[in-house]
Each structure stands twice: as structure tokens, then as C-alpha cells.
Coordinates of C-alpha atoms and ligand atoms in Angstrom, one line a residue:
X30 CA 240.9 143.7 109.9
X31 CA 239.2 144.7 113.1
X32 CA 240.5 148.2 112.8
X33 CA 239.0 148.5 109.3
X34 CA 235.6 147.3 110.5
X35 CA 235.7 149.8 113.3
X36 CA 236.5 152.6 110.9
X37 CA 233.5 151.5 108.8
X38 CA 231.2 151.6 111.8
X39 CA 232.5 155.0 112.8
X40 CA 231.9 156.3 109.3
X41 CA 228.3 155.0 109.4
X42 CA 227.8 156.5 112.8
X43 CA 229.1 159.9 111.7
X44 CA 226.9 159.8 108.6
X45 CA 223.9 158.9 110.7
X46 CA 224.7 161.7 113.0
X47 CA 225.0 164.1 110.0
X48 CA 221.5 163.2 108.9
X49 CA 220.0 163.6 112.4
X50 CA 219.4 159.9 113.0
X51 CA 220.3 158.1 116.1
X52 CA 222.8 155.3 115.8
X53 CA 221.3 151.8 116.4
X54 CA 222.8 151.2 119.8
X55 CA 221.5 154.5 121.3
X56 CA 218.8 154.6 123.9
X57 CA 216.2 157.3 124.1
X58 CA 217.9 158.7 127.2
X59 CA 221.3 158.8 125.3
X60 CA 219.6 160.6 122.4
X61 CA 217.9 163.0 124.9
X62 CA 221.1 163.6 126.8
X63 CA 222.8 164.8 123.7
X64 CA 220.0 167.3 123.1
X65 CA 219.8 168.4 126.7
X66 CA 216.3 167.0 126.9
X67 CA 214.4 165.1 129.5
X68 CA 212.7 161.9 128.3
X69 CA 210.3 160.5 130.9
X70 CA 207.7 157.8 131.5
X71 CA 204.9 157.5 134.0
X72 CA 205.5 154.4 136.2
X73 CA 203.7 152.0 138.5
X74 CA 205.7 151.0 141.6
X75 CA 204.2 147.6 141.7
X76 CA 205.8 146.8 138.3
X77 CA 209.3 147.8 139.3
X78 CA 210.1 144.3 140.5
X79 CA 209.5 142.9 137.0
X80 CA 213.0 142.6 135.5
X81 CA 212.0 143.6 131.9
X82 CA 210.0 146.6 133.1
X83 CA 212.8 147.9 135.4
X84 CA 215.6 147.3 132.9
X85 CA 213.8 148.9 130.0
X86 CA 212.9 151.9 132.1
X87 CA 216.4 152.4 133.5
X88 CA 218.0 152.0 130.0
X89 CA 215.7 154.2 128.1
X90 CA 214.5 157.1 130.3
X91 CA 216.2 159.8 132.3
X92 CA 213.0 160.9 134.1
X93 CA 210.0 159.1 135.8
X94 CA 206.7 160.2 137.2
X95 CA 204.5 158.1 139.5
X96 CA 201.3 157.4 137.5
X97 CA 199.0 157.1 140.5
X98 CA 201.2 156.8 143.6
X99 CA 201.2 160.4 144.6
X100 CA 197.5 161.0 144.1
X101 CA 195.4 161.8 147.3
X102 CA 193.7 158.3 147.5
X103 CA 197.1 156.7 147.7
X104 CA 199.3 159.2 149.6
X105 CA 196.7 160.6 151.9
X106 CA 194.3 157.7 152.6
X107 CA 193.1 159.0 156.0
X108 CA 192.8 162.6 157.1
X109 CA 195.6 162.3 159.7
X110 CA 197.9 159.8 157.9
X111 CA 200.0 159.8 154.8
X112 CA 201.4 156.8 153.0
X113 CA 204.6 157.7 151.1
X114 CA 205.8 154.1 150.5
X115 CA 204.6 153.7 146.9
X116 CA 206.0 157.1 145.9
X117 CA 209.2 156.4 147.8
X118 CA 209.7 153.2 145.7
X119 CA 209.7 155.3 142.5
X120 CA 211.9 157.9 143.9
X121 CA 214.4 155.3 145.2
X122 CA 214.4 153.6 141.7
X123 CA 215.1 157.0 140.1
X124 CA 217.9 157.8 142.5
X125 CA 219.6 154.4 141.8
X126 CA 219.4 155.0 138.0
X127 CA 220.3 158.7 137.9
X128 CA 216.8 159.8 136.8
X129 CA 214.8 162.9 137.6
X130 CA 211.4 162.6 139.2
X131 CA 208.3 164.7 138.3
X132 CA 205.5 164.8 140.9
X133 CA 201.9 164.2 139.9
X134 CA 199.7 165.7 141.3
X135 CA 198.9 167.8 144.3
X136 CA 195.3 168.8 143.3
X137 CA 193.0 166.9 141.0
X138 CA 189.3 166.2 141.0
X139 CA 189.7 162.5 140.6
X140 CA 191.3 159.7 142.7
X141 CA 190.4 161.5 145.9
X142 CA 189.6 159.6 149.2
X143 CA 186.0 159.6 150.5
X144 CA 187.1 161.2 153.8
X145 CA 187.9 164.3 151.7
X146 CA 185.1 164.3 149.1
X147 CA 182.3 163.4 151.5
X148 CA 183.6 165.3 154.6
X149 CA 181.3 168.4 154.3
X150 CA 184.1 170.6 155.5
X151 CA 183.8 174.4 155.9
X152 CA 185.9 176.6 153.7
X153 CA 188.4 177.2 156.4
X154 CA 188.8 173.5 157.1
X155 CA 189.2 172.7 153.4
X156 CA 191.8 175.4 153.0
X157 CA 193.7 174.0 156.0
X158 CA 193.5 170.4 154.7
X159 CA 194.8 171.5 151.3
X160 CA 197.6 173.5 152.7
X161 CA 198.6 170.7 155.0
X162 CA 198.5 168.1 152.2
X163 CA 200.6 170.2 149.8
X164 CA 203.2 171.1 152.4
X165 CA 203.4 167.5 153.7
X166 CA 203.8 165.9 150.3
X167 CA 206.1 168.5 148.7
X168 CA 208.0 168.7 152.0
X169 CA 208.5 164.9 152.1
X170 CA 210.0 165.0 148.6
X171 CA 211.9 168.3 149.0
X172 CA 215.1 168.0 147.0
X173 CA 214.0 164.7 145.5
X174 CA 211.2 165.7 143.2
X175 CA 212.4 168.4 140.9
X176 CA 209.1 169.4 139.3
X177 CA 205.4 169.2 140.4
X178 CA 202.1 169.2 138.7
X179 CA 200.7 171.4 141.3
X180 CA 197.2 171.5 139.9
X181 CA 195.9 169.1 137.2
X182 CA 192.9 169.6 134.9
X183 CA 191.3 172.5 136.6
X184 CA 189.7 173.8 133.5
X185 CA 186.5 172.2 132.1
X186 CA 186.3 170.5 128.7
X187 CA 182.5 171.1 128.4
X188 CA 182.5 174.8 129.3
X189 CA 185.3 176.2 127.3
X190 CA 187.6 178.6 129.3
X191 CA 185.8 178.0 132.6
X192 CA 187.0 176.3 135.7
X193 CA 185.7 172.8 136.5
X194 CA 183.4 172.5 139.5
X195 CA 185.3 170.8 142.3
X196 CA 185.3 170.8 146.0
X197 CA 188.2 173.3 145.9
X198 CA 186.4 175.6 143.4
X199 CA 183.0 175.7 145.0
X200 CA 182.0 173.1 147.4
X201 CA 182.1 175.1 149.7
X202 CA 185.3 176.3 148.0
X203 CA 188.4 178.0 149.1
X204 CA 188.4 180.1 146.0
X205 CA 186.6 183.3 145.1
X206 CA 183.3 181.9 143.9
X207 CA 181.2 184.4 142.1
X208 CA 183.7 187.2 142.8
X209 CA 183.5 186.9 146.6
X210 CA 186.6 186.9 148.6
X211 CA 187.8 183.5 149.9
X212 CA 187.8 182.6 153.5
X213 CA 191.1 183.0 155.3
X214 CA 192.7 185.1 152.6
X215 CA 195.3 187.7 153.5
X216 CA 195.8 190.2 150.6
X217 CA 199.3 190.2 149.4
X218 CA 201.4 193.0 148.1
X219 CA 202.2 193.0 144.4
X220 CA 205.6 191.4 143.7
X221 CA 205.9 193.9 140.8
X222 CA 206.8 197.2 142.5
X223 CA 205.9 199.2 139.3
X224 CA 202.4 197.9 139.4
X225 CA 201.0 197.9 143.0
X226 CA 197.5 197.7 141.7
X227 CA 198.2 194.0 140.8
X228 CA 197.9 193.0 144.5
X229 CA 194.2 193.4 144.5
X230 CA 193.7 191.3 141.4
X231 CA 194.4 187.8 143.0
X232 CA 191.3 187.4 145.1
X233 CA 189.1 188.5 142.3
X234 CA 190.2 185.7 140.0
X235 CA 188.1 182.5 139.8
X236 CA 191.4 180.6 139.8
X237 CA 192.4 182.1 143.1
X238 CA 192.5 178.7 144.8
X239 CA 195.1 177.6 142.2
X240 CA 197.3 180.6 143.1
X241 CA 197.2 179.6 146.7
X242 CA 198.3 176.0 145.9
X243 CA 201.3 177.3 144.0
X244 CA 202.2 179.6 146.9
X245 CA 202.0 176.7 149.4
X246 CA 204.0 174.4 147.2
X247 CA 206.7 177.1 146.8
X248 CA 206.9 177.5 150.5
X249 CA 207.4 173.8 151.0
X250 CA 210.2 173.5 148.4
X251 CA 211.4 176.8 147.0
X252 CA 213.7 174.9 144.6
X253 CA 211.0 172.8 142.9
X254 CA 209.7 173.8 139.6
X255 CA 205.9 174.2 139.7
X256 CA 203.7 173.3 136.8
X257 CA 200.1 173.7 135.9
X258 CA 199.1 170.6 133.9
X259 CA 196.1 170.0 131.7
X260 CA 194.5 167.7 129.0
X261 CA 193.3 168.8 125.6
X262 CA 195.2 172.1 125.9
X263 CA 198.1 171.2 123.7
X264 CA 196.8 173.1 120.7
X265 CA 195.5 176.7 120.5
X266 CA 191.9 176.4 121.7
X267 CA 189.5 178.0 124.2
X268 CA 191.0 175.9 127.1
X269 CA 194.6 176.7 126.3
X270 CA 193.5 180.4 125.9
X271 CA 192.1 180.4 129.4
X272 CA 195.2 178.7 130.8
X273 CA 197.4 181.2 128.9
X274 CA 195.5 184.1 130.5
X275 CA 195.9 182.6 134.0
X276 CA 199.7 181.9 133.5
X277 CA 200.2 185.4 132.1
X278 CA 198.4 186.9 135.2
X279 CA 200.5 184.7 137.5
X280 CA 203.7 185.8 135.9
X281 CA 202.7 189.4 136.1
X282 CA 201.9 189.1 139.8
X283 CA 204.9 187.0 140.8
X284 CA 202.9 183.9 141.6
X285 CA 205.5 181.1 141.6
X286 CA 204.7 179.2 138.4
X287 CA 207.6 177.7 136.4
X288 CA 205.9 175.7 133.7
X289 CA 202.9 174.3 131.9
X290 CA 202.4 170.6 131.2
X291 CA 200.5 169.6 128.1
X292 CA 199.3 166.0 128.6
X293 CA 198.9 165.0 124.9
X294 CA 196.7 161.9 125.0
X295 CA 196.3 161.7 121.3
X296 CA 193.1 160.1 120.0
X297 CA 191.9 159.1 116.5
X298 CA 195.4 159.5 115.2
X299 CA 194.9 163.2 114.9
X300 CA 197.2 165.9 116.2
X301 CA 197.3 169.4 114.8
X302 CA 201.0 169.9 114.9
X303 CA 201.1 173.4 113.6
X304 CA 198.7 174.5 116.4
X305 CA 200.6 172.5 119.0
X306 CA 203.8 174.3 117.9
X307 CA 202.2 177.7 118.0
X308 CA 200.8 177.0 121.5
X309 CA 204.2 175.9 122.8
X310 CA 205.7 179.0 121.4
X311 CA 203.2 181.4 123.1
X312 CA 203.6 179.7 126.5
X313 CA 207.4 179.7 126.4
X314 CA 207.3 183.4 125.4
X315 CA 205.6 184.0 128.8
X316 CA 208.9 182.8 130.4
X317 CA 207.6 179.4 131.5
X318 CA 208.9 176.0 130.5
X319 CA 206.7 173.5 128.7
X320 CA 206.7 169.8 129.5
X321 CA 204.9 167.3 127.4
X322 CA 203.6 165.2 130.3
X323 CA 201.4 162.3 129.3
X324 CA 202.0 161.5 125.7
X325 CA 200.4 158.5 124.2
X326 CA 198.8 157.8 120.8
X327 CA 195.9 155.3 121.1
X328 CA 195.2 152.9 118.3
X329 CA 192.2 150.7 117.5
X330 CA 193.0 147.1 118.6
X331 CA 191.4 143.7 118.1
X332 CA 190.6 141.2 120.9
X333 CA 194.3 140.0 120.8
X334 CA 195.5 143.6 121.3
X335 CA 196.8 143.7 117.7
X336 CA 196.8 147.0 115.8
X337 CA 197.1 147.5 112.0
X338 CA 200.7 148.0 110.5
X339 CA 199.6 151.3 108.8
X340 CA 198.3 152.6 112.1
X341 CA 201.7 151.9 113.8
X342 CA 203.3 154.0 111.1
X343 CA 200.9 156.9 111.5
X344 CA 201.4 156.6 115.3
X345 CA 205.2 156.8 114.7
X346 CA 204.7 159.9 112.6
X347 CA 202.8 161.6 115.4
X348 CA 205.4 160.8 118.0
X349 CA 208.1 162.2 115.8
X350 CA 206.2 165.3 114.9
X351 CA 205.3 166.1 118.5
X352 CA 208.9 165.6 119.6
X353 CA 210.1 167.8 116.7
X354 CA 207.6 170.6 117.7
X355 CA 208.9 170.4 121.3
X356 CA 212.6 170.4 120.3
X357 CA 212.0 173.3 117.9
X358 CA 211.2 175.4 120.9
X359 CA 213.9 173.9 123.1
X360 CA 216.1 177.0 123.1
X361 CA 213.4 179.6 122.8
X362 CA 212.7 181.6 126.0
X363 CA 212.3 179.0 128.7
X364 CA 211.8 176.2 126.2
X365 CA 210.1 172.9 125.8
X366 CA 212.4 170.8 128.0
X367 CA 210.8 167.4 128.6
X368 CA 208.9 164.8 126.7
X369 CA 207.2 162.2 128.8
X370 CA 205.0 159.2 127.8
X371 CA 202.1 157.9 129.9
X372 CA 203.7 154.5 130.6
X373 CA 206.1 153.0 128.2
X374 CA 205.0 149.4 127.5
X375 CA 201.6 148.5 126.0
X376 CA 201.4 145.8 128.7
X377 CA 200.6 148.5 131.3
X378 CA 198.5 151.4 130.0
X379 CA 195.3 153.2 131.1
X380 CA 194.0 153.2 127.5
X381 CA 192.8 149.6 127.6
X382 CA 190.5 149.7 130.6
X383 CA 189.4 153.3 129.6
X384 CA 188.3 152.2 126.1
X385 CA 186.9 148.8 127.2
X386 CA 189.8 147.1 125.3
X387 CA 188.8 148.6 122.0
X388 CA 191.9 150.8 121.9
X389 CA 195.4 150.3 123.1
X390 CA 198.9 149.9 121.7
X391 CA 199.5 153.6 122.5
X392 CA 203.1 153.5 123.7
X393 CA 206.7 153.0 122.5
X394 CA 207.2 149.4 123.5
X395 CA 204.8 146.5 122.8
X396 CA 203.5 144.1 125.4
X397 CA 206.8 142.1 125.3
X398 CA 209.0 145.1 125.5
X399 CA 210.0 145.1 121.9
X400 CA 210.4 148.5 120.3
X401 CA 207.7 149.8 117.9
X402 CA 208.1 152.1 114.9
X403 CA 207.3 155.0 117.2
X404 CA 210.3 154.3 119.3
X405 CA 212.8 154.6 116.5
X406 CA 211.1 157.7 115.1
X407 CA 211.0 159.4 118.5
X408 CA 214.6 158.5 119.1
X409 CA 215.7 160.0 115.8
X410 CA 213.7 163.1 116.5
X411 CA 215.4 163.6 119.8
X412 CA 218.8 163.9 118.1
X413 CA 219.3 167.4 117.0
X414 CA 221.2 168.1 113.8
Ligands
G3I19 O1 194.4 151.0 143.4 C1 193.3 150.2 142.9 C2 193.5 148.7 143.2 O2 193.6 148.5 144.6 C3 192.5 147.9 142.6 O3 192.8 146.5 142.8 C4 192.3 148.2 141.1 C5 191.2 147.4 140.5 O4 190.7 148.1 139.3 O5 192.1 149.5 141.0 C6 193.1 150.4 141.5 O6 192.9 151.7 141.2 C7 193.0 152.1 139.9 C8 194.1 153.1 139.8 O7 194.2 153.7 138.5 C9 195.5 152.6 140.3 O8 195.9 151.7 139.4 C10 191.7 152.7 139.4 O9 190.7 151.7 139.3 C11 191.9 153.3 138.1 O10 190.7 154.1 137.7 C12 193.1 154.3 138.1 O11 193.2 154.8 136.8 C13 194.1 155.9 136.6 C14 193.3 157.1 136.1 O12 194.3 158.2 135.9 C15 192.3 157.5 137.1 O13 191.5 158.6 136.5 C16 195.2 155.5 135.7 O14 196.0 154.5 136.2 C17 196.1 156.7 135.3 O15 196.9 156.4 134.2 C18 195.2 157.9 134.9 O16 196.1 159.0 134.7 C19 195.5 160.2 134.4 C20 196.4 161.3 134.9 O17 196.6 161.2 136.3 C21 195.8 162.7 134.6 N1 195.6 162.8 133.1 C22 194.8 161.8 132.5 C23 195.4 160.4 132.8 C24 194.6 159.3 132.1 O18 193.3 159.2 132.6

């Protein structure tokens, strides 16, 4: 009797597999493993002691990324001191549960300590501070963090295609502001012997400071994969055009860049999937990997955090379509190799405070760790036919 029941279960499992659906007992990480994909979540170390948080994370994901724990204000609170303990908690958790760790982020215009932003440093001091920071943080996690968001959100939303004004860009800046040559810069030879003229190009680029960050990170851990990460650049648009031009230039000149992260914070239940797919295609054709780094799909919610059933279905469609777009480029060139959500339970998500509690419910698990429609649709999309 038991043997017959097993045979029936097996037949259903085979059928499900045949139609590209995950069998019920599969986790996201099991589905991702079968496709050779990474499935990740941003995490908060202070929540790791919560049993449901920790067990869901370990069961469902094969990659984690500290949501805030490696940002300057946490990891580098004083000019002469670093605090790696929150980041170490995440890395230790990952190691115990056989998960990879992405590092976020070495350079960003937000969540920086006052000693840095109000220090009125000279260009030379600023360059020295940045080099020391990158080498200390990447060096501390050498061999433990496999991929870094080296620079995050350097391009401006409001001035399409242009770099955002930040202390690194222009205050006083360690980059080439207005075409000038940055302080402390030693011209490099081109890493492309056939095109020696490329060597002169680097210090003329407005994103010259970004190049320096990638080179410093590479010196600190030559094995780590180095990513440029940005928001609202997932589709083909002026921002992603500018990032594309920068990455193409980096690849031509041998600047050590391995990938591009598209955040994908989806608002208003709108995602242009065809354009996202075309964008992933053109970046992977440059020979870099694509990671989806901060996926969430915000929904309108009432005062009790409830969302509408039809919105949950639309949200599930978007999760599935984005995963399918990534997987369709999984084997092309360097490929779209990772899908990561920005948190995983609606209990802990930046969307609520960001939207003054008018939006939320953006993730795969509800506030009590029950799976949502988006979970099942994403899991099915992760299983390749
Ligand atoms: O650490 C303090 C804590 O001591 C204090 O008690 C608490 C009170 O509000 O605030 C804590 O700091 C908060 C920090 O997250 C750590 O939790 C900040 O107020 C809060 O502003 C900060 O928000 C983070 C936000 O970046 C900052 O811009 C979110 O958690 C984080 O999810 C979000 O992540 C960014 C990515 O890094 C880059 N892409 C966009 C994404 C969403 O904004």
C-alpha cells in the first residue's frame, strides 16, 4: 500500500517537474540549486536571534547580504576605528548554513558618518580615507564575501546619465571634476596592449573615482567579484545607458569589474519586463554578470498592513516575470546569476517607514512568515524546464 502511494507521489513529482513547477516540499534554495542560481535576501543581524527569522532564512535562501551592517556609519563609525561585529554575525550565520555572502556597499552617498561628511578633507585626505576604508573592509572579509557592491547609486535620477554630486565626486572630490586630473593619480598603462591610447582615457572620465574604487577593492581581494549597483536602472533608460557606457569603458581598459547589480525596487505594480530583459541581455553581452540585488514589489496597505488579494496576485506575476527574465539570460555570456530580495518577511522591510506605512507587503513571506502567492510563483519560475 505504502509502495503504491509512493509511486503516485513520484508520478506527480515527475509530472510537476515536466511542467516546470516546483514540487510542494521544495524550498526556494532547492529550486535555485537545481538551476544553478543564487537566491538571496538582505538581512538584519539583530533579527538573527529570532527563531522563525533564522529558520526561514536558512531553509529558503543560499545567499545573504547585510542590509545595513556594512555601510560606513556602522562599519566605520570613527575615522580610526572599524566595527565588524554586525557584519561578522551575518557572515557567521551564512557560513553555518552554507550560504554565500554579498557585500553591500563600499561607497554610497547615504548612511555615512558625520566625521566623514563634515570633515572638510582635502582631496588627498579623502582619497586616502576611501582607499583605507575599502582595503580594510574588503580585506577583513577576504575569502568570506564572494561579491561586493563596490559603488552604489553613483548616477543621478534627476539628471539622466550624469553622476550624482557626492563628496567623492566633487566635494572636494577625488575624481576628475570638470575634466581636471584628480589629485594623487598615477596614470596607468592600458591593459589592452593593442590599444595603448586607452591608458589616457581613465583620468578624463567623470566616473574616474569609481574606477579607483574598483582597483582598490581588487587589490584587497583579487578573488572577489566586483559589482556596480544602482536603482531604477533595470530597464533600458538614460541611467542604464550611462552605466552601460561606463561598464563598456571599464571592460575595454581592464578595470576589474565583474558585474552589475540592478536593485529592482518595483513601485506601482509596474515593471517593463521586455525592457528589463533587453537590458540584462546587453549587459551580459559585455561579459559581466547581472545580479538582481534588491527586489521587492511594494503594495498599497491599510492601517493593519493588509493588502488587496488582487494586488497580491499582480505582485506574484511580477516576481515570476522578473525571475523568468533573469533565468532566460542565465546561460548567455556571463549570465544573470542571482536573484535577491530586499528582506524576505513583510515584518522587516524598509518600505513601511519609507512610505509612512501607506505601502508595504512587498516581500515573499507575510509578517508571520507564511508564504505569499509571490513565493510560489517565484519558486516555480526558478525551476528550469
Ligand atoms: O541604526 C539606527 C538605530 O540605532 C536607530 O534606533 C533606528 C531608529 O530609526 O535607526 C537606525 O538606523 C536606520 C538604519 O536603516 C538601520 O536600520 C535608519 O534610520 C534607516 O534610515 C536606515 O534605512 C535603510 C536605508 O537603506 C537608508 O537609506 C534601510 O534599512 C535599508 O533597507 C535601505 O537600503 C537601501 C540600499 O542600501 C540601497 N538601495 C536602496 C535601499 C532602500 O532604500
